[in-house]
Coordinates of C-alpha atoms in Angstrom, one line a residue:
M1 CA 0.1 6.2 -21.9
L2 CA -1.8 4.6 -19.1
E3 CA -1.6 6.5 -15.8
I4 CA -1.9 4.6 -12.6
Y5 CA -2.5 6.4 -9.3
L6 CA -1.3 4.0 -6.6
L7 CA -2.3 5.1 -3.0
R8 CA -1.8 3.7 0.4
H9 CA -4.8 3.5 2.7
G10 CA -5.6 6.0 5.5
V11 CA -4.4 5.6 9.1
T12 CA -5.9 3.0 11.4
P13 CA -5.9 2.6 15.2
W14 CA -3.3 -0.1 14.9
N15 CA -1.0 2.2 12.9
V16 CA -1.1 4.7 15.8
E17 CA -0.5 1.9 18.4
R18 CA 2.4 0.6 16.3
R19 CA 0.7 -2.7 16.1
F20 CA 1.5 -4.9 13.1
Q21 CA -1.5 -5.3 10.9
G22 CA -0.4 -7.4 8.0
S23 CA -3.4 -9.3 6.6
Q24 CA -5.7 -8.4 9.6
D25 CA -8.8 -6.6 8.5
I26 CA -8.7 -3.3 10.4
L27 CA -11.0 -0.3 9.7
L28 CA -9.8 3.2 9.3
S29 CA -9.7 5.5 12.4
E30 CA -11.6 8.8 12.3
E31 CA -8.3 10.4 11.3
G32 CA -7.9 7.8 8.6
V33 CA -11.4 8.8 7.2
R34 CA -10.3 12.4 7.2
Q35 CA -7.1 11.6 5.3
A36 CA -9.1 9.7 2.7
E37 CA -11.4 12.7 2.4
K38 CA -8.4 14.9 1.8
A39 CA -7.1 12.5 -0.8
R40 CA -10.6 12.5 -2.4
D41 CA -10.6 16.3 -2.6
R42 CA -7.1 16.3 -4.1
L43 CA -8.1 13.9 -6.9
I44 CA -11.7 15.1 -7.4
D45 CA -11.0 16.9 -10.7
L46 CA -9.3 13.9 -12.3
E47 CA -11.3 11.4 -14.4
F48 CA -10.7 7.7 -13.5
D49 CA -11.7 4.9 -15.8
A50 CA -11.7 2.3 -13.0
I51 CA -10.9 2.2 -9.2
Y52 CA -9.4 -0.9 -7.5
S53 CA -8.4 -1.7 -4.0
S54 CA -7.1 -4.4 -1.7
D55 CA -10.0 -6.4 -0.3
L56 CA -9.0 -5.4 3.2
K57 CA -11.4 -2.9 4.8
R58 CA -8.8 -0.1 5.4
A59 CA -7.9 0.0 1.7
Y60 CA -11.5 -0.6 0.4
Q61 CA -12.9 2.1 2.7
T62 CA -10.3 4.6 1.5
A63 CA -11.0 3.8 -2.1
E64 CA -14.8 4.1 -1.6
I65 CA -14.4 7.6 -0.1
I66 CA -12.3 8.7 -3.1
A67 CA -14.6 7.0 -5.6
K68 CA -17.9 8.4 -4.4
P69 CA -17.9 11.7 -6.3
H70 CA -16.8 9.9 -9.4
G71 CA -19.7 7.5 -9.3
I72 CA -17.5 4.5 -9.8
D73 CA -17.8 1.2 -8.0
V74 CA -14.6 0.0 -6.3
I75 CA -13.4 -3.4 -7.4
P76 CA -11.7 -5.3 -4.5
L77 CA -8.7 -7.5 -5.3
E78 CA -7.2 -10.1 -3.0
G79 CA -4.0 -10.0 -5.0
I80 CA -3.0 -6.7 -3.6
R81 CA -3.8 -7.2 0.0
E82 CA -1.1 -6.6 2.5
I83 CA 1.5 -9.2 3.3
N84 CA 0.5 -11.9 5.8
M85 CA 2.9 -11.7 8.7
G86 CA 1.9 -14.8 10.5
D87 CA 2.6 -14.8 14.3
W88 CA 3.6 -11.1 14.2
E89 CA 0.1 -9.9 13.3
G90 CA -1.6 -8.0 16.1
M91 CA 1.7 -7.6 18.0
L92 CA 3.2 -4.3 19.1
W93 CA 6.6 -3.5 17.4
D94 CA 8.3 -3.2 20.8
D95 CA 7.1 -6.7 21.7
I96 CA 8.2 -8.1 18.4
Q97 CA 11.7 -6.6 18.9
R98 CA 11.9 -8.2 22.3
E99 CA 10.3 -11.6 21.7
Y100 CA 11.7 -12.2 18.1
A101 CA 15.0 -10.2 18.4
D102 CA 17.0 -12.3 15.9
I103 CA 14.2 -12.5 13.3
H104 CA 13.4 -8.8 13.8
Q105 CA 17.1 -7.9 13.1
V106 CA 17.0 -9.8 9.8
W107 CA 13.7 -8.1 9.0
V108 CA 15.3 -4.7 9.4
E109 CA 18.5 -5.6 7.5
R110 CA 17.3 -8.1 4.9
P111 CA 13.5 -8.3 5.0
T112 CA 13.4 -10.8 2.1
M113 CA 15.3 -13.3 4.3
A114 CA 13.2 -12.8 7.5
A115 CA 11.5 -16.1 8.3
V116 CA 8.6 -14.8 10.4
P117 CA 6.7 -17.8 11.9
N118 CA 3.7 -18.7 9.7
G119 CA 4.3 -15.6 7.6
E120 CA 4.0 -15.2 3.8
G121 CA 7.4 -13.7 3.1
V122 CA 8.2 -10.5 1.3
I123 CA 9.1 -12.2 -2.0
K124 CA 6.0 -14.3 -2.2
A125 CA 3.8 -11.3 -1.2
H126 CA 5.4 -9.1 -3.9
Q127 CA 5.1 -11.7 -6.6
R128 CA 1.4 -12.1 -6.2
A129 CA 0.8 -8.4 -5.9
F130 CA 3.0 -7.4 -8.9
R131 CA 1.3 -10.1 -10.9
T132 CA -2.1 -8.5 -10.1
F133 CA -0.7 -5.1 -10.8
I134 CA 0.5 -6.2 -14.3
E135 CA -2.9 -7.7 -15.0
L136 CA -4.6 -4.4 -14.2
A137 CA -2.2 -2.4 -16.4
Q138 CA -2.7 -4.7 -19.3
K139 CA -6.5 -4.6 -18.9
H140 CA -6.6 -0.9 -19.7
I141 CA -5.8 1.0 -22.8
S142 CA -3.1 3.6 -23.1
D143 CA -5.2 6.8 -22.7
Q144 CA -6.9 5.7 -19.5
R145 CA -6.3 6.6 -15.9
I146 CA -6.9 4.1 -13.0
L147 CA -6.7 4.3 -9.2
V148 CA -5.3 1.5 -7.1
V149 CA -5.5 1.6 -3.2
A150 CA -3.2 -0.8 -1.4
H151 CA -0.7 -1.0 1.5
G152 CA 2.7 0.1 2.7
L153 CA 4.7 -3.0 1.9
I154 CA 2.8 -3.9 -1.2
N155 CA 3.2 -0.4 -2.7
G156 CA 6.8 -0.2 -1.6
T157 CA 7.8 -3.4 -3.3
I158 CA 5.9 -2.5 -6.5
L159 CA 7.8 0.8 -6.6
C160 CA 11.1 -1.0 -5.9
R161 CA 10.5 -3.4 -8.8
I162 CA 9.6 -0.5 -11.2
D163 CA 12.7 1.5 -10.2
E164 CA 14.9 -1.6 -10.4
M165 CA 15.7 -1.6 -6.7
S166 CA 16.2 -4.6 -4.5
L167 CA 13.1 -5.7 -2.5
D168 CA 15.2 -5.5 0.6
E169 CA 15.1 -1.7 0.0
W170 CA 11.4 -1.4 0.2
F171 CA 11.6 0.5 3.5
Q172 CA 13.2 3.3 1.5
M173 CA 10.0 3.6 -0.5
R174 CA 8.3 5.2 2.5
Q175 CA 4.5 5.3 2.1
G176 CA 2.7 7.8 4.3
N177 CA -1.0 7.2 4.9
T178 CA -2.9 8.1 1.7
A179 CA 0.4 8.8 -0.1
V180 CA 0.0 9.3 -3.8
N181 CA 2.3 7.6 -6.3
I182 CA 1.9 8.0 -10.0
I183 CA 3.1 5.3 -12.4
Q184 CA 2.9 5.4 -16.2
F185 CA 2.7 2.3 -18.4
D186 CA 3.4 2.4 -22.2
G187 CA 2.3 -1.2 -22.8
K188 CA 5.7 -2.6 -22.1
E189 CA 7.4 -0.8 -19.3
F190 CA 6.4 1.0 -16.1
C191 CA 7.8 4.4 -15.0
S192 CA 7.2 6.1 -11.7
T193 CA 6.7 9.9 -11.9
L194 CA 5.6 10.6 -8.4
I195 CA 6.4 8.8 -5.1
N196 CA 5.0 9.2 -1.6
C197 CA 3.3 12.6 -2.1
T198 CA 1.3 13.5 1.0
K199 CA 0.9 17.2 0.4
H200 CA -2.9 16.9 0.9
I201 CA -2.3 16.0 4.5
E202 CA 1.2 17.5 5.1
S203 CA -0.1 19.4 8.1
E204 CA -0.8 16.0 9.8
E205 CA 1.6 13.4 11.1
T206 CA 1.8 10.4 8.7
I207 CA 2.2 7.1 10.3
K208 CA 4.9 4.6 9.2
K209 CA 3.8 1.0 9.4

């Protein structure tokens, strides 16, 4: 059975400011680095056969910190980068709610139907991310373990797909910063065995995107 550790990146300044990041390339904050170090310490006794991350810096930086004691190079993948949210990227949530009230309401109630100006869309983002996720799983043999570091929406929609939930429910798959999810793959089907575990930083506040 292939074991996949799927993590979200550490916190960034934009997470704290409640500013929408999307595909913008934002570095971890000092707190985010500490969170990644705590995730590293939690996973240090495990053996990984490969470590992958989104090609965005916040995910790659998190993965590098975790990978260092394992002596494994992180492989960046564009396919699992966060959703491109078009004109919303860089905006504060309060401003989005005020300036795009109608679209924001759809985003909250039916995110797959939200037509964010110049945005990628939830369905399209999920399709390219899940395609990449399947390719990674099929690349590795059954007795291996891999680590994948990605993003809140990307992880949430992957978990929804595995648990046969609607992509409109991805908000329910809350992903705290450096949250650990464990997924098993038997060569045909995926099964989630752990979702959104942040016990390594449970004394800290985790930031919802």
